[in-house]
Amino acid sequence: MKKILVLHGPNLNMLGTREPEKYGKTTLADINNMLEDLAKELNVTIETFQSNSEGELVTKIQQAYGMFDGILINPAAYTHTSVALRDALLSVNVPTVEVHISNIHTREEFRQKSFIAGVSVGQISGFKHNSYLLGLRALTDYLYCS
Ligand code: DQA
């Protein structure tokens, strides 16, 4: 059975409360529960981790080497700033799908640049919390079919 690491970046622990007009009212716990249910259906296992700290996310990615078959990540604000997360993903070379709740390409110019997209299998952006579920399906398909 394939193992997938699900990473949530900074401020995503505030989902449900944080700017609901942009990010909806679904909480991070709701999203993780939906991912767990979908993982069972898709016959994969997931581990979920949220951090507000760039270094903790880098360490978690490094620890994925040899332990996980894929990474599903919403890097949140680090999407637009973090060479360190990009380099960590390049170091471990674990197939990665990037997801965003909002459509970053229709938002402020600084959000339209992703340091992660170029080292990912693909990006899903703009489908609210469903981006995570679509991302898990896409990553699972990639892992079993490529
Ligand atoms: C986000 C988009 C980012 O620009 C923002 O900093 C976030 C959330 C999203 O899921 O839409 O924190 O990654």
mmCIF file of C-alpha atoms and ligand atoms in Angstrom:
data_model
loop_
_atom_site.group_PDB
_atom_site.id
_atom_site.type_symbol
_atom_site.label_atom_id
_atom_site.label_comp_id
_atom_site.label_asym_id
_atom_site.label_seq_id
_atom_site.Cartn_x
_atom_site.Cartn_y
_atom_site.Cartn_z
ATOM 1 C CA MET A 1 0.000 0.000 0.000
ATOM 2 C CA LYS A 2 1.364 3.442 -0.964
ATOM 3 C CA LYS A 3 2.118 5.891 1.854
ATOM 4 C CA ILE A 4 1.427 9.588 1.411
ATOM 5 C CA LEU A 5 2.597 12.448 3.615
ATOM 6 C CA VAL A 6 0.130 15.366 3.754
ATOM 7 C CA LEU A 7 1.755 18.680 4.729
ATOM 8 C CA HIS A 8 -0.094 21.863 5.665
ATOM 9 C CA GLY A 9 1.851 25.120 5.920
ATOM 10 C CA PRO A 10 1.470 28.221 8.082
ATOM 11 C CA ASN A 11 -1.901 29.568 9.209
ATOM 12 C CA LEU A 12 -3.796 26.578 7.838
ATOM 13 C CA ASN A 13 -4.474 25.584 11.458
ATOM 14 C CA MET A 14 -6.753 28.663 11.427
ATOM 15 C CA LEU A 15 -8.988 27.371 8.619
ATOM 16 C CA GLY A 16 -12.649 27.785 9.502
ATOM 17 C CA THR A 17 -11.938 31.087 11.247
ATOM 18 C CA ARG A 18 -9.406 32.638 8.888
ATOM 19 C CA GLU A 19 -10.787 34.792 6.022
ATOM 20 C CA PRO A 20 -13.756 32.473 5.377
ATOM 21 C CA GLU A 21 -14.695 34.369 2.188
ATOM 22 C CA LYS A 22 -11.393 33.176 0.683
ATOM 23 C CA TYR A 23 -10.793 29.863 2.414
ATOM 24 C CA GLY A 24 -14.296 28.687 3.383
ATOM 25 C CA LYS A 25 -15.558 27.495 6.752
ATOM 26 C CA THR A 26 -14.126 23.985 6.628
ATOM 27 C CA THR A 27 -11.576 23.405 9.398
ATOM 28 C CA LEU A 28 -8.229 21.655 9.059
ATOM 29 C CA ALA A 29 -9.572 18.778 11.176
ATOM 30 C CA ASP A 30 -12.511 18.442 8.726
ATOM 31 C CA ILE A 31 -10.076 18.349 5.780
ATOM 32 C CA ASN A 32 -7.874 15.737 7.455
ATOM 33 C CA ASN A 33 -10.949 13.589 8.212
ATOM 34 C CA MET A 34 -12.107 13.825 4.585
ATOM 35 C CA LEU A 35 -8.601 12.884 3.417
ATOM 36 C CA GLU A 36 -8.553 9.878 5.787
ATOM 37 C CA ASP A 37 -11.903 8.664 4.378
ATOM 38 C CA LEU A 38 -10.739 9.132 0.789
ATOM 39 C CA ALA A 39 -7.409 7.411 1.527
ATOM 40 C CA LYS A 40 -9.303 4.287 2.661
ATOM 41 C CA GLU A 41 -11.336 4.348 -0.546
ATOM 42 C CA LEU A 42 -8.181 4.752 -2.669
ATOM 43 C CA ASN A 43 -6.268 2.104 -0.740
ATOM 44 C CA VAL A 44 -3.456 4.384 0.412
ATOM 45 C CA THR A 45 -2.346 5.423 3.897
ATOM 46 C CA ILE A 46 -1.784 9.026 4.890
ATOM 47 C CA GLU A 47 -0.015 10.881 7.660
ATOM 48 C CA THR A 48 -0.965 14.526 8.173
ATOM 49 C CA PHE A 49 1.225 17.299 9.629
ATOM 50 C CA GLN A 50 0.729 21.050 10.003
ATOM 51 C CA SER A 51 3.366 23.571 10.997
ATOM 52 C CA ASN A 52 3.747 27.324 11.069
ATOM 53 C CA SER A 53 7.513 26.869 10.941
ATOM 54 C CA GLU A 54 9.452 26.577 7.689
ATOM 55 C CA GLY A 55 12.232 24.576 9.379
ATOM 56 C CA GLU A 56 9.807 21.994 10.751
ATOM 57 C CA LEU A 57 8.324 21.515 7.297
ATOM 58 C CA VAL A 58 11.826 21.116 5.807
ATOM 59 C CA THR A 59 12.671 18.495 8.446
ATOM 60 C CA LYS A 60 9.415 16.618 7.802
ATOM 61 C CA ILE A 61 10.153 16.545 4.047
ATOM 62 C CA GLN A 62 13.691 15.259 4.709
ATOM 63 C CA GLN A 63 12.267 12.516 6.942
ATOM 64 C CA ALA A 64 9.953 11.448 4.105
ATOM 65 C CA TYR A 65 12.960 10.033 2.233
ATOM 66 C CA GLY A 66 12.557 6.251 2.026
ATOM 67 C CA MET A 67 9.448 6.428 4.249
ATOM 68 C CA PHE A 68 6.754 7.843 1.960
ATOM 69 C CA ASP A 69 5.852 7.248 -1.681
ATOM 70 C CA GLY A 70 4.311 10.678 -2.248
ATOM 71 C CA ILE A 71 3.809 14.112 -0.704
ATOM 72 C CA LEU A 72 0.625 16.207 -0.891
ATOM 73 C CA ILE A 73 1.441 19.736 0.208
ATOM 74 C CA ASN A 74 -0.292 23.050 0.713
ATOM 75 C CA PRO A 75 2.774 25.189 1.470
ATOM 76 C CA ALA A 76 0.486 28.199 2.151
ATOM 77 C CA ALA A 77 2.504 31.467 2.291
ATOM 78 C CA TYR A 78 5.803 29.544 1.918
ATOM 79 C CA THR A 79 4.656 28.717 -1.631
ATOM 80 C CA HIS A 80 5.682 32.200 -2.635
ATOM 81 C CA THR A 81 8.871 32.584 -0.609
ATOM 82 C CA SER A 82 10.558 29.308 0.241
ATOM 83 C CA VAL A 83 13.649 28.185 -1.628
ATOM 84 C CA ALA A 84 14.253 25.947 1.427
ATOM 85 C CA LEU A 85 11.050 23.930 0.898
ATOM 86 C CA ARG A 86 11.818 23.648 -2.823
ATOM 87 C CA ASP A 87 15.354 22.416 -2.100
ATOM 88 C CA ALA A 88 14.045 19.922 0.486
ATOM 89 C CA LEU A 89 11.638 18.468 -2.096
ATOM 90 C CA LEU A 90 14.476 18.246 -4.637
ATOM 91 C CA SER A 91 16.689 16.531 -2.039
ATOM 92 C CA VAL A 92 14.280 13.692 -1.332
ATOM 93 C CA ASN A 93 12.849 13.410 -4.863
ATOM 94 C CA VAL A 94 9.491 12.093 -3.587
ATOM 95 C CA PRO A 95 6.652 12.741 -6.112
ATOM 96 C CA THR A 96 4.757 15.795 -4.879
ATOM 97 C CA VAL A 97 1.408 17.399 -5.664
ATOM 98 C CA GLU A 98 0.887 21.038 -4.631
ATOM 99 C CA VAL A 99 -2.601 22.162 -3.629
ATOM 100 C CA HIS A 100 -4.247 25.475 -2.784
ATOM 101 C CA ILE A 101 -7.710 26.192 -1.473
ATOM 102 C CA SER A 102 -7.954 29.518 -3.322
ATOM 103 C CA ASN A 103 -6.951 30.071 -6.945
ATOM 104 C CA ILE A 104 -3.543 31.687 -6.447
ATOM 105 C CA HIS A 105 -3.422 32.667 -10.132
ATOM 106 C CA THR A 106 -6.360 35.062 -9.809
ATOM 107 C CA ARG A 107 -5.063 36.737 -6.633
ATOM 108 C CA GLU A 108 -2.351 39.317 -5.863
ATOM 109 C CA GLU A 109 0.701 39.204 -8.125
ATOM 110 C CA PHE A 110 2.974 37.991 -5.305
ATOM 111 C CA ARG A 111 0.766 34.896 -4.872
ATOM 112 C CA GLN A 112 0.934 33.964 -8.539
ATOM 113 C CA LYS A 113 4.547 32.780 -8.222
ATOM 114 C CA SER A 114 5.161 29.336 -6.708
ATOM 115 C CA PHE A 115 8.614 28.063 -5.764
ATOM 116 C CA ILE A 116 7.055 24.615 -5.364
ATOM 117 C CA ALA A 117 5.220 24.172 -8.693
ATOM 118 C CA GLY A 118 8.428 23.606 -10.677
ATOM 119 C CA VAL A 119 9.438 20.657 -8.490
ATOM 120 C CA SER A 120 5.942 19.124 -8.308
ATOM 121 C CA VAL A 121 4.154 16.591 -10.483
ATOM 122 C CA GLY A 122 1.352 19.161 -10.722
ATOM 123 C CA GLN A 123 -0.663 21.808 -8.947
ATOM 124 C CA ILE A 124 -4.383 21.996 -8.045
ATOM 125 C CA SER A 125 -5.596 25.437 -7.084
ATOM 126 C CA GLY A 126 -8.959 27.070 -6.489
ATOM 127 C CA PHE A 127 -11.408 24.290 -5.622
ATOM 128 C CA LYS A 128 -11.738 25.222 -1.935
ATOM 129 C CA HIS A 129 -11.151 22.240 0.381
ATOM 130 C CA ASN A 130 -11.873 19.937 -2.548
ATOM 131 C CA SER A 131 -8.399 20.846 -3.915
ATOM 132 C CA TYR A 132 -6.957 18.510 -1.267
ATOM 133 C CA LEU A 133 -9.239 15.626 -2.276
ATOM 134 C CA LEU A 134 -8.551 16.157 -5.983
ATOM 135 C CA GLY A 135 -4.849 16.349 -5.136
ATOM 136 C CA LEU A 136 -4.922 13.049 -3.253
ATOM 137 C CA ARG A 137 -6.711 11.390 -6.179
ATOM 138 C CA ALA A 138 -4.201 12.854 -8.667
ATOM 139 C CA LEU A 139 -1.184 11.812 -6.604
ATOM 140 C CA THR A 140 -2.554 8.295 -6.066
ATOM 141 C CA ASP A 141 -3.217 7.909 -9.795
ATOM 142 C CA TYR A 142 0.301 9.134 -10.524
ATOM 143 C CA LEU A 143 1.868 6.700 -8.042
ATOM 144 C CA TYR A 144 -0.060 3.660 -9.283
ATOM 145 C CA CYS A 145 -0.159 4.462 -13.000
ATOM 146 C CA SER A 146 3.158 6.105 -13.881
HETATM 147 C C1 DQA B 1 -3.096 29.215 0.147
HETATM 148 C C2 DQA B 1 -2.769 30.439 -0.733
HETATM 149 C C3 DQA B 1 -1.570 31.197 -0.173
HETATM 150 O O1 DQA B 1 -1.302 32.333 -0.989
HETATM 151 C C4 DQA B 1 -1.838 31.677 1.229
HETATM 152 O O2 DQA B 1 -0.696 32.296 1.767
HETATM 153 C C5 DQA B 1 -2.338 30.588 2.124
HETATM 154 C C6 DQA B 1 -3.295 29.618 1.587
HETATM 155 C C7 DQA B 1 -4.368 28.490 -0.319
HETATM 156 O O3 DQA B 1 -4.537 27.333 0.056
HETATM 157 O O4 DQA B 1 -5.190 29.064 -1.040
HETATM 158 O O5 DQA B 1 -2.027 30.558 3.305
HETATM 159 O O6 DQA B 1 -2.017 28.294 0.052
#
